[in-house]
Short mmCIF file of C-alpha atoms in Angstrom, two decimals:
data_model
loop_
_atom_site.label_atom_id
_atom_site.label_comp_id
_atom_site.label_asym_id
_atom_site.label_seq_id
_atom_site.Cartn_x
_atom_site.Cartn_y
_atom_site.Cartn_z
CA MET A 2 3.89 -19.07 -28.92
CA ILE A 3 0.88 -16.87 -29.59
CA ASP A 4 -1.43 -19.80 -28.89
CA ILE A 5 0.19 -20.35 -25.49
CA LEU A 6 -0.28 -16.69 -24.60
CA LEU A 7 -3.90 -16.45 -25.75
CA GLU A 8 -5.16 -19.93 -24.91
CA PRO A 9 -6.36 -19.12 -21.35
CA PHE A 10 -8.46 -16.22 -22.58
CA SER A 11 -10.34 -18.26 -25.15
CA TYR A 12 -12.65 -19.42 -22.34
CA GLN A 13 -15.40 -17.16 -21.09
CA PHE A 14 -14.85 -17.97 -17.41
CA MET A 15 -11.19 -16.99 -17.74
CA VAL A 16 -12.14 -13.69 -19.37
CA VAL A 17 -14.57 -12.96 -16.53
CA ALA A 18 -11.89 -13.88 -13.98
CA LEU A 19 -9.33 -11.65 -15.71
CA THR A 20 -11.70 -8.69 -15.94
CA THR A 21 -12.73 -9.03 -12.30
CA THR A 22 -9.11 -9.26 -11.16
CA VAL A 23 -7.94 -6.28 -13.22
CA ILE A 24 -10.76 -4.10 -11.88
CA ALA A 25 -10.06 -5.14 -8.29
CA ALA A 26 -6.31 -4.70 -8.75
CA ILE A 27 -6.66 -1.17 -10.13
CA VAL A 28 -8.94 0.14 -7.37
CA CYS A 29 -6.83 -1.55 -4.67
CA ALA A 30 -3.66 -0.07 -6.17
CA LEU A 31 -5.10 3.44 -6.16
CA LEU A 32 -6.04 3.18 -2.50
CA SER A 33 -2.72 1.55 -1.61
CA CYS A 34 -0.94 4.79 -2.53
CA TRP A 35 -2.61 6.50 0.43
CA LEU A 36 -2.33 3.52 2.77
CA VAL A 37 1.42 3.22 2.23
CA LEU A 38 1.95 6.98 2.47
CA MET A 39 0.04 7.27 5.75
CA GLY A 40 1.28 4.03 7.30
CA TRP A 41 -2.21 2.49 7.29
CA SER A 42 -1.20 -0.93 6.00
CA LEU A 43 -2.32 -2.60 9.23
CA MET A 44 -5.68 -0.87 8.90
CA GLY A 45 -6.14 -2.52 5.52
CA ASP A 46 -5.34 -5.87 7.08
CA ALA A 47 -7.87 -5.24 9.83
CA VAL A 48 -10.75 -4.29 7.55
CA SER A 49 -10.09 -7.12 5.11
CA HIS A 50 -10.25 -9.72 7.90
CA ALA A 51 -13.18 -8.09 9.69
CA VAL A 52 -15.53 -8.59 6.73
CA LEU A 53 -15.55 -12.39 7.14
CA PRO A 54 -18.50 -12.59 9.59
CA GLY A 55 -20.47 -10.23 7.38
CA VAL A 56 -19.94 -12.52 4.40
CA VAL A 57 -21.05 -15.59 6.35
CA LEU A 58 -24.14 -13.89 7.76
CA ALA A 59 -25.08 -12.55 4.33
CA TYR A 60 -24.76 -16.05 2.90
CA LEU A 61 -26.93 -17.54 5.63
CA LEU A 62 -29.58 -14.84 5.16
CA GLY A 63 -29.55 -15.11 1.39
CA ALA A 64 -28.29 -11.54 0.95
CA PRO A 65 -25.49 -10.41 -1.38
CA PHE A 66 -22.01 -10.95 0.03
CA SER A 67 -21.11 -7.32 -0.56
CA VAL A 68 -23.86 -6.06 1.74
CA GLY A 69 -22.72 -8.07 4.76
CA ALA A 70 -19.03 -7.49 4.05
CA LEU A 71 -19.47 -3.74 3.69
CA ALA A 72 -21.54 -3.54 6.88
CA PHE A 73 -18.91 -5.34 8.95
CA GLY A 74 -16.08 -3.44 7.29
CA LEU A 75 -17.64 -0.13 8.30
CA ALA A 76 -18.40 -1.54 11.76
CA ALA A 77 -14.74 -2.52 12.18
CA VAL A 78 -13.62 0.99 11.25
CA GLY A 79 -16.05 2.50 13.75
CA LEU A 80 -15.04 0.13 16.55
CA ILE A 81 -11.35 0.86 16.02
CA GLY A 82 -12.08 4.57 16.24
CA VAL A 83 -14.11 4.17 19.44
CA VAL A 84 -11.46 2.06 21.18
CA ARG A 85 -8.68 4.42 20.08
CA ASP A 86 -10.41 7.69 20.97
CA ARG A 87 -12.14 6.71 24.21
CA SER A 88 -9.46 4.73 25.96
CA ALA A 89 -5.74 4.72 26.60
CA ILE A 90 -5.28 1.94 24.03
CA LYS A 91 -3.06 2.92 21.12
CA GLU A 92 -4.23 2.61 17.54
CA ASP A 93 -2.18 -0.46 16.61
CA ALA A 94 -3.47 -2.34 19.66
CA ALA A 95 -7.06 -1.29 18.89
CA ILE A 96 -6.68 -2.56 15.33
CA GLY A 97 -5.32 -5.89 16.52
CA ILE A 98 -8.11 -6.36 19.04
CA VAL A 99 -10.96 -5.51 16.69
CA PHE A 100 -9.88 -7.37 13.57
CA THR A 101 -8.83 -10.58 15.34
CA THR A 102 -12.08 -10.65 17.32
CA LEU A 103 -14.25 -10.16 14.24
CA PHE A 104 -12.23 -12.64 12.21
CA ALA A 105 -12.55 -15.21 14.99
CA PHE A 106 -16.30 -14.55 15.08
CA GLY A 107 -16.46 -15.28 11.37
CA LEU A 108 -14.54 -18.54 11.78
CA VAL A 109 -16.93 -19.59 14.54
CA LEU A 110 -19.90 -18.89 12.27
CA VAL A 111 -18.31 -20.96 9.52
CA SER A 112 -17.61 -23.86 11.88
CA LEU A 113 -21.21 -23.85 13.09
CA THR A 114 -22.52 -24.22 9.54
CA PRO A 115 -19.93 -26.41 7.78
CA SER A 116 -22.34 -27.83 5.24
CA GLN A 117 -23.60 -24.47 4.06
CA VAL A 118 -20.55 -22.26 3.78
CA ASP A 119 -17.44 -23.09 1.76
CA LEU A 120 -14.62 -21.68 3.86
CA GLY A 121 -12.11 -21.98 1.03
CA HIS A 122 -14.11 -19.77 -1.33
CA ILE A 123 -14.53 -17.09 1.30
CA ILE A 124 -10.95 -17.02 2.55
CA PHE A 125 -9.08 -17.64 -0.72
CA GLY A 126 -11.58 -16.34 -3.25
CA SER A 127 -13.31 -18.04 -6.15
CA LEU A 128 -12.21 -16.19 -9.26
CA LEU A 129 -13.04 -18.97 -11.68
CA GLY A 130 -16.59 -19.17 -10.34
CA VAL A 131 -17.55 -15.49 -10.34
CA SER A 132 -21.24 -15.15 -11.14
CA LEU A 133 -22.83 -12.37 -13.14
CA ALA A 134 -24.24 -10.84 -9.96
CA GLY A 135 -20.81 -10.97 -8.31
CA PHE A 136 -19.21 -9.36 -11.34
CA VAL A 137 -21.78 -6.55 -11.33
CA GLN A 138 -21.12 -5.97 -7.62
CA VAL A 139 -17.39 -5.68 -8.28
CA VAL A 140 -17.91 -3.19 -11.11
CA VAL A 141 -20.34 -1.01 -9.16
CA LEU A 142 -18.36 -0.92 -5.91
CA ALA A 143 -15.08 -0.36 -7.75
CA ALA A 144 -16.62 2.52 -9.71
CA VAL A 145 -17.90 4.14 -6.51
CA ALA A 146 -14.56 3.77 -4.71
CA THR A 147 -12.54 5.04 -7.69
CA THR A 148 -14.85 8.01 -8.23
CA LEU A 149 -14.59 9.04 -4.58
CA LEU A 150 -10.79 8.73 -4.61
CA LEU A 151 -10.36 10.76 -7.79
CA PHE A 152 -13.00 13.36 -6.91
CA LYS A 153 -11.51 14.05 -3.45
CA ARG A 154 -7.92 13.38 -4.52
CA ARG A 155 -6.52 16.82 -3.70
CA ASP A 156 -8.13 16.97 -0.27
CA LEU A 157 -7.03 13.44 0.59
CA VAL A 158 -3.46 14.13 -0.54
CA LEU A 159 -3.31 17.23 1.63
CA TYR A 160 -4.78 15.28 4.55
CA ALA A 161 -2.20 12.55 4.10
CA PHE A 162 0.76 14.95 4.02
CA ASP A 163 -0.32 17.62 6.52
CA PRO A 164 -3.66 17.25 8.36
CA VAL A 165 -2.88 20.36 10.43
CA HIS A 166 -2.63 22.50 7.29
CA ALA A 167 -5.77 20.85 5.92
CA HIS A 168 -7.63 21.92 9.06
CA ALA A 169 -6.17 25.43 8.82
CA ILE A 170 -7.60 25.99 5.32
CA GLY A 171 -11.08 24.83 6.32
CA LEU A 172 -11.03 21.08 5.67
CA ASN A 173 -12.21 18.59 8.27
CA PRO A 174 -9.46 16.01 8.86
CA ARG A 175 -11.78 13.67 10.78
CA ARG A 176 -14.26 13.57 7.89
CA LEU A 177 -11.48 13.01 5.38
CA GLY A 178 -10.12 10.17 7.51
CA ALA A 179 -13.59 8.66 7.79
CA LEU A 180 -14.03 8.97 4.02
CA LEU A 181 -10.74 7.20 3.40
CA LEU A 182 -11.69 4.39 5.79
CA GLY A 183 -15.08 4.06 4.12
CA ILE A 184 -13.37 3.73 0.74
CA LEU A 185 -11.11 1.12 2.32
CA ALA A 186 -14.15 -0.91 3.36
CA LEU A 187 -15.58 -0.67 -0.17
CA THR A 188 -12.29 -1.68 -1.73
CA SER A 189 -11.87 -4.64 0.61
CA VAL A 190 -15.23 -5.98 -0.54
CA VAL A 191 -14.16 -5.60 -4.17
CA ALA A 192 -10.83 -7.36 -3.64
CA MET A 193 -12.46 -10.13 -1.62
CA GLN A 194 -14.22 -11.34 -4.76
CA ALA A 195 -10.85 -11.75 -6.46
CA VAL A 196 -8.39 -13.08 -3.88
CA GLY A 197 -10.45 -13.83 -0.78
CA VAL A 198 -10.27 -12.42 2.71
CA VAL A 199 -6.71 -13.43 3.57
CA LEU A 200 -4.93 -11.96 0.53
CA VAL A 201 -6.83 -8.67 0.31
CA VAL A 202 -4.19 -6.90 2.38
CA ALA A 203 -1.52 -7.82 -0.19
CA MET A 204 -3.42 -6.06 -2.98
CA LEU A 205 -3.91 -3.06 -0.67
CA VAL A 206 -0.22 -2.69 0.17
CA ILE A 207 2.13 -4.15 -2.47
CA PRO A 208 1.24 -1.93 -5.48
CA GLY A 209 1.68 1.29 -3.52
CA ALA A 210 4.91 0.06 -1.96
CA THR A 211 6.29 -0.93 -5.37
CA ALA A 212 5.38 2.41 -6.92
CA SER A 213 6.95 4.32 -4.02
CA LEU A 214 10.27 2.62 -4.80
CA LEU A 215 10.11 3.85 -8.38
CA SER A 216 9.10 7.45 -7.73
CA LYS A 217 8.87 10.00 -4.94
CA ARG A 218 6.20 12.12 -6.64
CA PHE A 219 2.73 11.18 -5.48
CA SER A 220 1.15 12.08 -8.81
CA THR A 221 3.49 9.62 -10.53
CA ILE A 222 2.87 6.94 -7.91
CA LEU A 223 -0.86 7.23 -8.61
CA TRP A 224 -0.44 5.89 -12.15
CA ILE A 225 2.50 3.53 -11.58
CA ALA A 226 0.65 1.54 -8.90
CA PRO A 227 -2.48 0.73 -10.98
CA ALA A 228 -0.38 -0.05 -14.06
CA THR A 229 1.82 -2.55 -12.24
CA ALA A 230 -1.16 -4.06 -10.42
CA ALA A 231 -3.08 -4.59 -13.66
CA GLY A 232 -0.02 -6.15 -15.30
CA CYS A 233 0.45 -8.53 -12.38
CA ALA A 234 -3.23 -9.46 -12.59
CA VAL A 235 -2.85 -10.51 -16.22
CA VAL A 236 0.37 -12.43 -15.53
CA GLY A 237 -1.11 -14.12 -12.46
CA ILE A 238 -4.28 -15.27 -14.22
CA TRP A 239 -2.28 -16.53 -17.21
CA ALA A 240 0.17 -18.42 -15.00
CA SER A 241 -2.59 -19.93 -12.87
CA TYR A 242 -4.15 -21.47 -15.98
CA HIS A 243 -0.94 -23.15 -17.17
CA LEU A 244 0.22 -24.18 -13.69
CA ASP A 245 -3.26 -25.23 -12.52
CA ALA A 246 -2.76 -23.08 -9.42
CA ALA A 247 -5.02 -20.80 -7.40
CA PRO A 248 -5.53 -17.63 -9.48
CA GLY A 249 -5.78 -15.30 -6.48
CA GLY A 250 -2.58 -16.64 -5.02
CA MET A 251 -0.75 -16.34 -8.34
CA VAL A 252 -1.83 -12.71 -8.73
CA VAL A 253 -0.50 -11.80 -5.29
CA LEU A 254 2.66 -13.84 -5.92
CA ALA A 255 3.26 -11.90 -9.14
CA GLN A 256 2.92 -8.63 -7.23
CA GLY A 257 5.31 -9.84 -4.54
CA LEU A 258 7.91 -10.94 -7.09
CA LEU A 259 7.66 -7.62 -8.90
CA PHE A 260 8.19 -5.77 -5.63
CA ALA A 261 11.25 -7.91 -4.87
CA ALA A 262 12.71 -7.25 -8.33
CA VAL A 263 12.12 -3.49 -8.09
CA PHE A 264 13.61 -3.43 -4.60
CA VAL A 265 16.78 -5.22 -5.72
CA VAL A 266 17.22 -3.06 -8.83
CA THR A 267 16.69 0.20 -6.97
CA ARG A 268 19.13 -0.84 -4.26
CA LEU A 269 21.77 -1.81 -6.83
CA ARG A 270 21.34 1.51 -8.61
CA SER A 271 21.45 3.54 -5.41
CA VAL A 272 24.69 2.00 -4.09
CA PRO A 273 27.03 3.30 -6.88
CA ALA A 274 25.24 6.63 -6.85
CA GLY A 275 25.66 6.87 -3.11
CA ARG A 276 29.33 5.99 -3.37
CA SER A 277 29.95 8.53 -6.11
CA ARG A 278 28.22 11.21 -4.07
CA THR A 279 30.34 10.28 -1.07
CA ASN A 280 33.52 10.36 -3.15
CA ARG A 281 32.62 13.72 -4.63
CA ALA A 282 31.88 15.11 -1.19
CA ALA A 283 35.18 13.79 0.19
CA GLN A 284 37.10 15.20 -2.79
CA SER A 285 35.37 18.55 -2.33
CA VAL A 286 36.37 18.66 1.34
CA THR A 287 39.97 17.76 0.43
CA ASP A 288 40.14 20.45 -2.26
CA THR A 289 38.73 23.02 0.14
CA GLN A 290 41.28 22.16 2.79
CA THR A 291 44.12 22.27 0.26
CA ALA A 292 43.01 25.64 -1.06
CA SER A 293 42.71 27.10 2.41
CA VAL A 294 46.22 25.95 3.28
CA ALA A 295 47.64 27.37 0.06
CA THR A 296 46.04 30.77 0.52
CA ARG A 297 46.77 31.06 4.22
CA PRO A 298 49.44 33.75 4.91
CA SER A 299 52.68 32.31 6.13
CA ALA A 300 53.28 32.78 9.81
CA THR A 301 56.10 35.15 10.66
CA VAL A 302 58.06 34.71 13.81
CA PRO A 303 58.55 38.04 15.52
CA VAL A 304 62.18 38.91 16.12
CA ALA A 305 63.04 40.79 19.24
CA PRO A 306 64.66 44.15 18.47
CA THR A 307 68.38 44.31 19.09
CA THR A 308 69.28 46.85 21.69
CA ARG A 309 72.73 48.13 22.12
CA THR A 310 73.87 48.95 25.59
CA SER A 311 76.32 51.75 25.57
CA THR A 312 78.76 51.71 28.42
CA ALA A 313 80.36 54.93 29.64
CA SER A 314 84.09 54.76 29.45
CA GLU A 315 85.66 55.84 32.45
#
């Protein structure tokens, strides 16, 4: 039994894949707490898809993938802001326009150079082939993103809950929003090394959503999300070895299954509690009505006074 559990991690490439995935999962999970809270899940999808042309161009120019991906991720954030602020287009439409256009541009670049760029590695990741340079990029970018999130945690939490109050106490909501989007671009580049362009959005959404089902306190969510994401990374890598499946896909599948299990359990636990609260409320109303009836003074019917009419005898 022990051999089955430890066998995948006896190989160096599996250890590198596991370490890369755990690092990416933790930083994505931290950011997902804000994305889920603020309803920015679609923004994560947009940035993760928009980095594809940057990756292809960086490959063609011989530059590191992270440089091109980060440049196009920041460009996507800026374009979405320009379209949203300087036109009548709403934010969700601006996101859809920008990320689909950039993703299509990346696919065109790939199709024009089919012999030079492996589309599968870019879109679905290549965990088992992570180089030393790629691993160093993941560590550095993840450290930068995590440091920024933790250092500005209080300001970002206030911005997420009440940007008006944040502005009233001297903070700049636009700068905080730009900082959060910049961290999103960094994190997308980190996650791309693990699960590829397509599945990045899953790592940016599922951990935060799962943690929000387990707790309503943001401080608690901030440690539940990374813990569950790291656990799913270990399970996914281990399962991918024994099933000979794509490691990135197995990691995301593990996160999805965990979310489904937590959702079902929390729903089952909330139904009896909700019924008991309803029953207690109904019983309380009944008792109140009974008590009011019992203490109400009985109604008395007024009786007309009897008047005698005296007749004069003649």
